[in-house]
Coordinates of C-alpha atoms and ligand atoms in Angstrom, one line a residue:
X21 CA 82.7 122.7 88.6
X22 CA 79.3 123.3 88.1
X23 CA 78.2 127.8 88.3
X24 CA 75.0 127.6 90.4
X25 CA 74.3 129.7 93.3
X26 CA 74.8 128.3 96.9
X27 CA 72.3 129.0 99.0
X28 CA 74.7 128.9 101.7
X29 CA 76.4 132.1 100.5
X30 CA 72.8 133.5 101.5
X31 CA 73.6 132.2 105.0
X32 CA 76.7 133.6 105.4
X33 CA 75.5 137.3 104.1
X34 CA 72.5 137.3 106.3
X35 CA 74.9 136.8 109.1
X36 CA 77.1 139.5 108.4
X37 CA 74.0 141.6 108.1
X38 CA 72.8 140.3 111.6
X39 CA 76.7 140.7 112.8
X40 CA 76.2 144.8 111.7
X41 CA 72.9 144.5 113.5
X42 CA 74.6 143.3 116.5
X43 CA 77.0 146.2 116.9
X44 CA 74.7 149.0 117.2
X45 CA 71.8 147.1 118.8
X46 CA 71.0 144.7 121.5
X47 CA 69.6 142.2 118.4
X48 CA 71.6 139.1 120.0
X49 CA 73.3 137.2 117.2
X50 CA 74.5 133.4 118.0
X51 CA 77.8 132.9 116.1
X52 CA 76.8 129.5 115.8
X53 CA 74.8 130.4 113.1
X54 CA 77.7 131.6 111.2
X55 CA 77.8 129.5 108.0
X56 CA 81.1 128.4 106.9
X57 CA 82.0 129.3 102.8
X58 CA 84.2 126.4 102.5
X59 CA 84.4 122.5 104.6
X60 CA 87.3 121.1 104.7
X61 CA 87.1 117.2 106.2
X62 CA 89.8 115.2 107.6
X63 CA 89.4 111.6 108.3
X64 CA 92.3 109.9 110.0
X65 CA 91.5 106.0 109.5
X66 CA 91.9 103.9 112.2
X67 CA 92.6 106.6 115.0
X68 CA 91.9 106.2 118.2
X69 CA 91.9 108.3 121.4
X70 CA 95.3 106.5 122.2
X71 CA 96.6 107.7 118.0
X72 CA 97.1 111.2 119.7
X73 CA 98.6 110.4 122.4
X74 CA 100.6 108.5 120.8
X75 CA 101.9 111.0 118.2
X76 CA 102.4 113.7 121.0
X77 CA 104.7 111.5 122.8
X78 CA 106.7 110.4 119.3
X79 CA 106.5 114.2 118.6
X80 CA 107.5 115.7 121.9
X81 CA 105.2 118.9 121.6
X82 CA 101.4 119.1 121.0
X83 CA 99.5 118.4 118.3
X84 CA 97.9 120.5 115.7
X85 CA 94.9 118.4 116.7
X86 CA 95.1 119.2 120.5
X87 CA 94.0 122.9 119.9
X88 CA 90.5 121.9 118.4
X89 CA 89.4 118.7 120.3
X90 CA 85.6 119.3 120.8
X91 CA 84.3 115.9 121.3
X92 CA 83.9 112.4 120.4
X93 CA 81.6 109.9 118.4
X94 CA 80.2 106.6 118.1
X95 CA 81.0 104.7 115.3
X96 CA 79.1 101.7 115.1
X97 CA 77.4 100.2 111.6
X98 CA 73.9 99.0 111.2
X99 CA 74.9 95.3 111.5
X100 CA 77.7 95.4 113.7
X101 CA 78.9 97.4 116.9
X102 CA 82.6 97.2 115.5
X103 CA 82.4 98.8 112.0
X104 CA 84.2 98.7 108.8
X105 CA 85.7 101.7 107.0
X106 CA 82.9 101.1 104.5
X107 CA 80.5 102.1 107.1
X108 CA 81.6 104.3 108.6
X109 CA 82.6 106.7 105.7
X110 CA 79.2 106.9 104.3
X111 CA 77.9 107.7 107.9
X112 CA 80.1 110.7 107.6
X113 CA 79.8 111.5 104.3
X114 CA 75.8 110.5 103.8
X115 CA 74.7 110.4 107.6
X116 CA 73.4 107.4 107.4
X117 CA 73.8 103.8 109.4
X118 CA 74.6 101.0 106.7
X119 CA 76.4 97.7 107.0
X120 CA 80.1 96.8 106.9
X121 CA 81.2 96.9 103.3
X122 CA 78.8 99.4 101.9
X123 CA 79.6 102.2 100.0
X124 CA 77.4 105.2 99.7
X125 CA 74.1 102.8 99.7
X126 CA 72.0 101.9 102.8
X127 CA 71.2 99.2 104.9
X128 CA 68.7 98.2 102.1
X129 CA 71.3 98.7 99.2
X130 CA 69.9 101.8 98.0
X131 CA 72.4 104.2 97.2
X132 CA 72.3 107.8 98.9
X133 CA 73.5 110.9 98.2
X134 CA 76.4 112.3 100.3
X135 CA 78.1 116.1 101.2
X136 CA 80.7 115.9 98.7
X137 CA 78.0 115.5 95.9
X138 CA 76.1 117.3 97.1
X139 CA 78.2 120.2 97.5
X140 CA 79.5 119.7 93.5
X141 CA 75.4 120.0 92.9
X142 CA 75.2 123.4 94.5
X143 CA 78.4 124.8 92.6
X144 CA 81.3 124.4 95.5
X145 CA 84.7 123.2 94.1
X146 CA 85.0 119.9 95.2
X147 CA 88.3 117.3 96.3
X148 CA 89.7 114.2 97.6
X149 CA 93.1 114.0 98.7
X150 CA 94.0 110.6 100.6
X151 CA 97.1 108.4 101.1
X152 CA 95.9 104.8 99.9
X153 CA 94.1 103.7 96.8
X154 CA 91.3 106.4 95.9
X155 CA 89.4 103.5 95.4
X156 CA 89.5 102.2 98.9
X157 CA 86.6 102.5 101.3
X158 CA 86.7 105.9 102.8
X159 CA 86.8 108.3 99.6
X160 CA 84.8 105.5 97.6
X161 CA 81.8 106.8 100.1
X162 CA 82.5 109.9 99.3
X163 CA 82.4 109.4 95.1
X164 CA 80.3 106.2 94.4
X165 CA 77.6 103.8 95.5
X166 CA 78.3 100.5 95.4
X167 CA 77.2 97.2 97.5
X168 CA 80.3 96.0 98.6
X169 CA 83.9 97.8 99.3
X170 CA 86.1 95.7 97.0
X171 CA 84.6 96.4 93.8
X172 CA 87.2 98.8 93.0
X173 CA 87.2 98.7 89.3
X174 CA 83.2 99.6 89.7
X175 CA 83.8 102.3 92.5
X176 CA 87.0 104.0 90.2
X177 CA 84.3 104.0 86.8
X178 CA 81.9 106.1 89.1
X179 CA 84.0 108.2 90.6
X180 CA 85.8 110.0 87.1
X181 CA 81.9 110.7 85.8
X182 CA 81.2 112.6 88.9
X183 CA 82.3 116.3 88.3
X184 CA 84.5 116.2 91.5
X185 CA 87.2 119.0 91.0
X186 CA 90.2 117.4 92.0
X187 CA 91.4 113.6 93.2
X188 CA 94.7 113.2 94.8
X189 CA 96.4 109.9 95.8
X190 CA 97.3 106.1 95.4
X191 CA 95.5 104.0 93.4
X192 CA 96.1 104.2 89.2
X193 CA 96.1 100.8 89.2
X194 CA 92.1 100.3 89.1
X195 CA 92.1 103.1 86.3
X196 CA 93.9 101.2 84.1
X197 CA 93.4 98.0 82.2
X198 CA 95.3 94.8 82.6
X199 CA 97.0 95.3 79.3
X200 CA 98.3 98.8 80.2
X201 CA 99.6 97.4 83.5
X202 CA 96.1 98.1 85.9
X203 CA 93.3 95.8 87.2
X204 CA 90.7 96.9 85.0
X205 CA 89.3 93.3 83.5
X206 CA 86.8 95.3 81.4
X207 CA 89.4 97.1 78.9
X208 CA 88.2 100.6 80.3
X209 CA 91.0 103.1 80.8
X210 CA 89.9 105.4 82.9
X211 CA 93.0 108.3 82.7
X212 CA 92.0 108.5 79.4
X213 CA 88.6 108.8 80.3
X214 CA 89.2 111.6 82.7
X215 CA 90.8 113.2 79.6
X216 CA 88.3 113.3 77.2
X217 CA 86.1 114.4 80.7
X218 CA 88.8 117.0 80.9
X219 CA 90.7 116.3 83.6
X220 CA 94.4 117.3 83.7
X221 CA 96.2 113.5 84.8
X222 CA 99.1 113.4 86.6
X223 CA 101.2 110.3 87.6
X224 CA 104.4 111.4 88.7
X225 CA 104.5 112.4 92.4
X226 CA 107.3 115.0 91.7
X227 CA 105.0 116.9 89.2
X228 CA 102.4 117.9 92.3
X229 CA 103.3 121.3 91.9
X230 CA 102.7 121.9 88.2
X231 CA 98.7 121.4 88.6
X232 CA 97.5 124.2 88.1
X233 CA 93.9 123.8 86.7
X234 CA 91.1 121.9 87.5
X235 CA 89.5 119.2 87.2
X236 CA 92.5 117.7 88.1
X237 CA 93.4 113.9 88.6
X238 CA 96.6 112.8 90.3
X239 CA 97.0 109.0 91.0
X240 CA 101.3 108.6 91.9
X241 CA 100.7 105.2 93.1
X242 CA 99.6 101.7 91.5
X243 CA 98.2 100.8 94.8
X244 CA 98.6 102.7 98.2
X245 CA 101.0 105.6 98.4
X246 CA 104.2 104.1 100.9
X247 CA 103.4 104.4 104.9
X248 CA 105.6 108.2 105.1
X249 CA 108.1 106.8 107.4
X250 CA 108.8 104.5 104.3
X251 CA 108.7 107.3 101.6
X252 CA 110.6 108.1 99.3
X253 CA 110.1 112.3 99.0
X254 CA 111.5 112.6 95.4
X255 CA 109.1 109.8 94.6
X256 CA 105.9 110.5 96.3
X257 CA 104.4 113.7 97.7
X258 CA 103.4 113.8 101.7
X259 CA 99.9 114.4 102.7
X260 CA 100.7 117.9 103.8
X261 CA 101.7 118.9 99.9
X262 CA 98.9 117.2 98.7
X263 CA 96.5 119.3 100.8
X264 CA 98.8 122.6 100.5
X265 CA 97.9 121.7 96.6
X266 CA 94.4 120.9 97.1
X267 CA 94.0 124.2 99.4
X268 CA 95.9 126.3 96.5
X269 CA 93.0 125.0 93.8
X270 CA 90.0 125.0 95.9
X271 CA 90.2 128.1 97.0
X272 CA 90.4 130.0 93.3
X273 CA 86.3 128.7 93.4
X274 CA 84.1 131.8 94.2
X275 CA 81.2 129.7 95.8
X276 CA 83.6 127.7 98.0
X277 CA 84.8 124.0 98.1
X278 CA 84.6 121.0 100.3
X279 CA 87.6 118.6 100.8
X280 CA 88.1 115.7 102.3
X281 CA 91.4 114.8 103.4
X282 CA 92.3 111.3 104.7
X283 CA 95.2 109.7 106.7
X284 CA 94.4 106.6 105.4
X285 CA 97.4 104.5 106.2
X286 CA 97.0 105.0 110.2
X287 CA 94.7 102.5 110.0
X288 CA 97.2 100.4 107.7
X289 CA 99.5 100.2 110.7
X290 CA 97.1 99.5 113.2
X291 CA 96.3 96.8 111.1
X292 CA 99.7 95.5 111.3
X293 CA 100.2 96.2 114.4
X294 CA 103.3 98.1 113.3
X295 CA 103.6 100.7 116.1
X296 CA 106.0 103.0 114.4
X297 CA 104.4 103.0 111.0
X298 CA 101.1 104.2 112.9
X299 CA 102.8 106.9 115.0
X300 CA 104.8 108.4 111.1
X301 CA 101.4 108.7 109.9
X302 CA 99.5 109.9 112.9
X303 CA 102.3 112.6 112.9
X304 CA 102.0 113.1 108.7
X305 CA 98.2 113.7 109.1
X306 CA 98.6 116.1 111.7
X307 CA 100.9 118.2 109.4
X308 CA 98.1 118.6 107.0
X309 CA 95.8 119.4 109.8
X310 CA 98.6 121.8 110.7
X311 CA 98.3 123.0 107.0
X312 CA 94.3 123.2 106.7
X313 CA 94.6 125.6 110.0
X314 CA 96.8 127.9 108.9
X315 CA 94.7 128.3 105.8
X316 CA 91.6 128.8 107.6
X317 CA 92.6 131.1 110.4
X318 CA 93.8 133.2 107.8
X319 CA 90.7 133.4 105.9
X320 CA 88.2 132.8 108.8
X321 CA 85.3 131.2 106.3
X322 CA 86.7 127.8 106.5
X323 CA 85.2 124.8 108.6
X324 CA 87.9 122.3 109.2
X325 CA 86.6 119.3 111.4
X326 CA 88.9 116.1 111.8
X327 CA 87.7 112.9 113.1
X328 CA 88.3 109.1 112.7
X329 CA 85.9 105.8 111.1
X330 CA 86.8 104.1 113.9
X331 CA 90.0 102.7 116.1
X332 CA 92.3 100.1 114.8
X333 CA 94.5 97.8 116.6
X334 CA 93.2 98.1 120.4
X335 CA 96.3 100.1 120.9
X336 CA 97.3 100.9 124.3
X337 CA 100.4 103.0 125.5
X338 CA 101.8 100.4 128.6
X339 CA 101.8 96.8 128.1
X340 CA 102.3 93.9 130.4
X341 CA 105.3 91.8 129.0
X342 CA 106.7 88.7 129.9
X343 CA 104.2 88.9 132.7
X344 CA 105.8 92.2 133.7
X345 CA 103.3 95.2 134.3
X346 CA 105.1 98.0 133.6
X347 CA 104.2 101.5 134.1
X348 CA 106.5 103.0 131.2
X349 CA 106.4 102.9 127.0
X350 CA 109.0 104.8 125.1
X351 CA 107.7 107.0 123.2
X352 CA 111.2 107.5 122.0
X353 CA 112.4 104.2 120.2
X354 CA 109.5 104.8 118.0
X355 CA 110.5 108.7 116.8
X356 CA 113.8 106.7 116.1
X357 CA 112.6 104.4 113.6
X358 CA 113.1 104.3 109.9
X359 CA 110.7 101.9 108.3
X360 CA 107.9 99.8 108.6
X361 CA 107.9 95.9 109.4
X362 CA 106.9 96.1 106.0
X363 CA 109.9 97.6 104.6
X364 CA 112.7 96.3 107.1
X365 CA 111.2 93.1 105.1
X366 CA 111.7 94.4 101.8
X367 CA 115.2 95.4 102.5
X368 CA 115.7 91.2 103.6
X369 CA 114.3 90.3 100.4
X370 CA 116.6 92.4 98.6
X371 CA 119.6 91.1 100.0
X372 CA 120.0 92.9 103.2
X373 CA 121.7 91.3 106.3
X374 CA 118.5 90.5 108.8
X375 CA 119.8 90.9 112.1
X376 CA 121.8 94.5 110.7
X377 CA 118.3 95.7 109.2
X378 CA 116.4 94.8 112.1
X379 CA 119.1 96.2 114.8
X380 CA 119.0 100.2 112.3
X381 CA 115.7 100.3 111.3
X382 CA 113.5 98.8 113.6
X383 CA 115.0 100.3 115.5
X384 CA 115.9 97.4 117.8
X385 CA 119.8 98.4 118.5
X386 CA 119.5 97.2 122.0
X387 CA 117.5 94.1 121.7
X388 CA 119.3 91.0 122.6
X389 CA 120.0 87.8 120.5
X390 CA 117.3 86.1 122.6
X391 CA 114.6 88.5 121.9
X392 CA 115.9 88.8 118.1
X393 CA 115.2 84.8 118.0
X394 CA 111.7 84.8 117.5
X395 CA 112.1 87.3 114.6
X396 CA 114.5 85.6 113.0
X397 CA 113.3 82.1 113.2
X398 CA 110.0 83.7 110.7
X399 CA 113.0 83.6 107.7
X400 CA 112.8 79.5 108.1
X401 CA 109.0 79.7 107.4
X402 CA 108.3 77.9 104.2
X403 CA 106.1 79.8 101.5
X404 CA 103.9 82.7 101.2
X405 CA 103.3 83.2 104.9
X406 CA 106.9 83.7 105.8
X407 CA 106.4 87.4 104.7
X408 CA 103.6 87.9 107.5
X409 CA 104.9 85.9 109.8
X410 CA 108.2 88.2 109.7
X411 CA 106.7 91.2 109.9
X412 CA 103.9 89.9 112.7
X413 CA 107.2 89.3 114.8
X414 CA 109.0 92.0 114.4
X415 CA 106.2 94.5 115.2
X416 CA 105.0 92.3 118.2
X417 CA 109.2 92.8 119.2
X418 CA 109.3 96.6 118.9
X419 CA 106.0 97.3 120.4
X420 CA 107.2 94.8 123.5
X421 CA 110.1 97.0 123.7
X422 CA 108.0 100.1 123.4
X423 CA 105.6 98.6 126.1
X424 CA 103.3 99.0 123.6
X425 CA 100.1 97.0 123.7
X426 CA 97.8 95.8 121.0
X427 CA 94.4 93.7 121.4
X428 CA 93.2 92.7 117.7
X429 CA 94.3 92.7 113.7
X430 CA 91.4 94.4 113.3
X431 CA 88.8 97.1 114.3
X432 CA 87.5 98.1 118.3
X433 CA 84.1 100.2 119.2
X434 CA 85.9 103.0 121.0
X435 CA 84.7 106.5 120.6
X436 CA 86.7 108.4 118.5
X437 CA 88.2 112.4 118.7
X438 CA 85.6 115.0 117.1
X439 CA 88.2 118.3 116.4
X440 CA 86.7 121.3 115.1
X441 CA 87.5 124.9 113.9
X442 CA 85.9 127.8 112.2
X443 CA 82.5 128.8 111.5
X444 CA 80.4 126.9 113.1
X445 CA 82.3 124.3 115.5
X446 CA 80.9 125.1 118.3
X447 CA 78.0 122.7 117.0
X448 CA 80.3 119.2 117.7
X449 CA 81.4 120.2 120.7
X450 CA 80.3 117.3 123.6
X451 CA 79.3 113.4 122.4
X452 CA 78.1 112.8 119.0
X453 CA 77.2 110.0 116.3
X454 CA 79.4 109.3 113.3
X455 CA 76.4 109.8 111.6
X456 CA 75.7 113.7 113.2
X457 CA 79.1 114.6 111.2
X458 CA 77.1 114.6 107.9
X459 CA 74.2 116.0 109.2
X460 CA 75.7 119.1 110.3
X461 CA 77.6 119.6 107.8
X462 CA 75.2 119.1 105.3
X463 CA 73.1 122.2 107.6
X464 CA 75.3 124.3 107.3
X465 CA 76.0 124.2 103.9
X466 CA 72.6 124.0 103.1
X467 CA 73.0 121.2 101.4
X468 CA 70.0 118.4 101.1
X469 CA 70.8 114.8 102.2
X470 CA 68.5 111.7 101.8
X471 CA 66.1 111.4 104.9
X472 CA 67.0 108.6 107.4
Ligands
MG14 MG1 90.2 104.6 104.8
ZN15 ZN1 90.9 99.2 108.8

């Protein structure tokens, strides 16, 4: 936590000078220029337009989200209409277009600065709280520059030397070397490293609330923290704590912070097409959001903007099954479910009667023996792909059942939700680019980011 003077602090006292102006003259003062003291940014991976309404419907009441939709954005990559997390990450974080798999460097492979580093330059606390690996793609652009996404053990050596305030998450697996249980091939162990740097380090999820200095590292996975409607509470904090943490920290800083929160397990379950893991953590993220707003309409000097990479999954509420259109999806089976594909699989391996699993958890209590069949005849698979080919099936079945329709594994080019609030959000409102997110952030810090 570097002591330097922010220049946007100037900003933000000229415009309550201009604001005093205002009230006994007809000086006209545009509250857009209002600069904000602290950015908080929220990155929900992998959701798309039909995410929210997804998570209303699951929910039954609106979202925390629904009250600040502004806009949308694009979110293509340099080399590709459908982008990568990679990409799209360091568009938002650097505002820049690069190629799929880059992190914090440009098309060339030049690496480029980005608002979180630069915000640690000018003296503002600094964090990243996420759900998956802190090495994976989205807070890797935000905390290292590297050619390509899955150099994690490279991304993770960067990211500890970087003076960011606090890192919250999955992930302590490429922080460790292989003979203390991690990754690392290279014998570095980084938690000791953030020591000596120091960093407080925790790694048990249930000690979240005893940080209470910074720099402060908190990795309470090996890998990804659990999808929440898998989690185990006593085991692993939600996002919401996290951020309620994160907001507790950052805010002690008298020159402001700038977070980035990411739901990065929405785009896990779009991935897997696992309909009820994606609308847990569409509802998870929206707690925090829930969270960040209540801290900044109390304070009024916070910029919260929330926004997605990119979609994942092609998902569409209404499906035509069995060569049946039908103009229905139940919202409803999926509120009622209690794991993931992932984890109804799990529980098989462990010894748990399939069809009982399936019929509780899913939950498919009311699916018939024919349409258990398919799902069941994955268990006869031989080798490694019975695993996938389980949990492909039993996802495809519950988001059948749901009506629930799905068009890749992968990534799609919709625009996604731009969501705004505070000082300065008037300035997304309407269509953007991915890449405008960084640039107007950077603005109204008064921050510098590479020219593009
Ligand atoms: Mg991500
Ligand atoms: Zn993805």
């Amino acid at each position: 936590m570097r002591r330097l003077r922010s220049p946007h602090l100037a900003l933000v006292l000229a415009c309550a000078a201009c604001a005093s102006l205002a009230s006994d003259s007809s000086t006209e003062h545009a509250p857009e220029r209002a600069a904000p003291r602290n950015v908080v940014l929220m990155i929900a991976d992998g959701f798309g337009p039909a995410s929210a309404a997804l998570g209303r419907a699951v929910r039954g009441a609106p979202l925390a989200l629904d009250g600040i939709l502004v806009g949308s954005i694009t979110t293509h990559a340099s080399d590709s209409l459908v982008t990568d997390s990679a990409a799209a990450a360091t568009a938002l974080a650097s505002g820049i277009k690069t190629y799929n798999g880059a992190v914090g460097v440009d098309a060339s492979g030049a690496p480029v600065t980005n608002v979180l580093a630069e915000a640690e330059e000018r003296g503002l606390a600094t964090g990243l709280v996420v759900t998956c690996r802190i090495t994976h793609a989205t807070p890797a652009c935000f905390s290292a520059s590297v050619a390509g996404r899955d150099d994690e053990p490279e991304i993770a050596r960067q990211q500890i030397e970087r003076g960011i305030d606090l890192l919250l998450g999955g992930g302590r697996s490429m922080y460790e070397p292989v003979e203390r249980g991690g990754q690392r091939e290279d014998g570095l162990d980084l938690l000791e490293r953030a020591r000596v740097l120091g960093y407080s380090v925790f790694e048990d999820g249930s000690l979240l609330g005893e940080i209470d200095a910074l720099p402060a590292l908190g990795l309470f996975a090996s890998s990804h923290l659990a999808y929440d409607v898998d989690r185990d509470p006593a085991v692993e904090p939600s996002l919401v704590e996290m951020t309620r943490a994160a907001l507790a920290l950052l805010a002690r800083d008298e020159d402001g912070f700038f977070l980035m929160i990411e739901g990065s397990r929405i785009d896990h379950a779009g991935h897997a097409n696992d309909a009820a893991a994606h609308a847990h953590d569409v509802l998870a993220f929206d707690e925090a959001v829930a969270a960040v707003l209540d801290f900044a309409r109390a304070r009024g000097d916070t910029l919260v903007i929330s926004t997605a990479d990119h979609e994942t999954g092609g998902l569409s509420l209404g499906a035509e099954v069995g060569g049946v259109s039908y103009y229905e999806w139940d919202p409803a089976r999926l509120a009622r479910a209690s794991a993931s594909s992932e984890a109804v699989w799990s529980e098989i391996e462990s010894g748990a009667d399939p069809t009982s699993s399936i019929r509780a958890r899913a939950p498919l209590d009311d699916a018939t023996d024919e349409e258990l069949a398919p799902v069941l005849a994955t268990l006869e698979v031989d080798g490694g792909g019975r695993a996938r080919a389980f949990q492909n099936a039993l996802s495809r079945l519950v988001s059948d059942k749901a009506r629930i329709g799905w068009t890749t594994h992968g990534h799609t080019a919709v625009d996604v939700g731009l969501y705004a609030f505070g000082p300065g959000a008037e300035r997304f409102r309407g269509q953007h680019d991915n890449t405008d997110v960084a640039r107007l952030v950077s603005e109204m810090l008064g921050l510098e980011l590479d020219a593009r």
